[in-house]
Amino acid sequence: MVKELERTGIPVVHVCTVTPISMTVGANRIVPAVAIPHPLGNPALTRDEEKDVRRKIVATALRALTTPVTEQTIFEVQ
């Protein structure tokens, strides 16, 4: 699905917990997530800490959407 959307000119970011799978399926913009059961959060953190983690992942995904790429790229969450 990711490749088909990209083919039409719509940039897509694949947020995933297992980046090698994203590479295999051909995603161009990849953002690593936290863990398989909780990709966009960590229930062991406090509410504020978890909110910070989520904001960083989403901010990275938005940055990836606006970044032109010519090959598969993994955007590290900062």
XYZ file of C-alpha atoms in Angstrom:
78
model
C 0.000 0.000 0.000
C 2.822 2.383 0.915
C 4.489 1.961 -2.455
C 1.234 2.465 -4.346
C 0.489 5.749 -2.558
C 4.047 6.963 -3.198
C 3.670 6.027 -6.857
C 0.723 8.438 -7.177
C 2.820 11.257 -5.745
C 1.508 11.173 -2.185
C 4.392 11.011 0.309
C 3.955 8.324 2.970
C 5.734 7.653 6.251
C 5.781 4.127 7.603
C 5.966 4.228 11.424
C 6.953 0.727 12.469
C 8.544 -1.308 15.205
C 10.512 -3.644 12.927
C 12.342 -1.493 10.383
C 13.785 -4.415 8.361
C 10.220 -5.386 7.409
C 9.591 -1.831 6.195
C 12.754 -2.027 4.126
C 11.616 -5.341 2.659
C 8.188 -4.024 1.630
C 9.818 -1.002 0.013
C 8.745 1.889 2.244
C 10.704 5.026 1.353
C 10.315 6.995 4.607
C 10.601 4.891 7.756
C 10.260 6.065 11.366
C 11.064 3.540 14.118
C 8.376 3.078 16.769
C 8.741 2.046 20.431
C 7.653 -1.601 20.687
C 5.286 -4.052 19.026
C 2.541 -3.977 21.683
C 2.839 -0.179 22.096
C 4.227 1.359 18.887
C 3.510 4.981 19.816
C 3.942 4.881 23.558
C 5.253 3.175 26.645
C 2.773 2.462 29.458
C 5.643 2.169 31.932
C 6.335 5.905 31.582
C 4.513 8.706 33.323
C 1.786 10.456 31.386
C 4.036 13.435 30.609
C 6.982 11.243 29.576
C 4.785 9.183 27.277
C 3.321 12.332 25.734
C 6.871 13.511 25.024
C 7.744 10.193 23.329
C 4.624 10.382 21.165
C 5.291 13.984 20.169
C 8.846 13.117 19.136
C 7.682 10.209 16.965
C 4.970 12.290 15.288
C 7.347 15.245 14.798
C 9.850 12.897 13.161
C 7.131 11.502 10.886
C 6.077 15.013 9.853
C 9.706 15.931 9.150
C 10.033 12.766 7.057
C 6.930 13.698 5.043
C 8.488 17.000 4.025
C 11.921 15.558 3.237
C 12.555 14.585 -0.394
C 14.093 11.109 -0.620
C 15.589 9.186 -3.516
C 16.092 5.912 -1.654
C 14.754 4.174 1.428
C 15.526 6.311 4.467
C 15.168 5.610 8.178
C 14.498 8.805 10.134
C 15.757 8.457 13.676
C 13.491 9.852 16.389
C 15.264 12.681 18.177
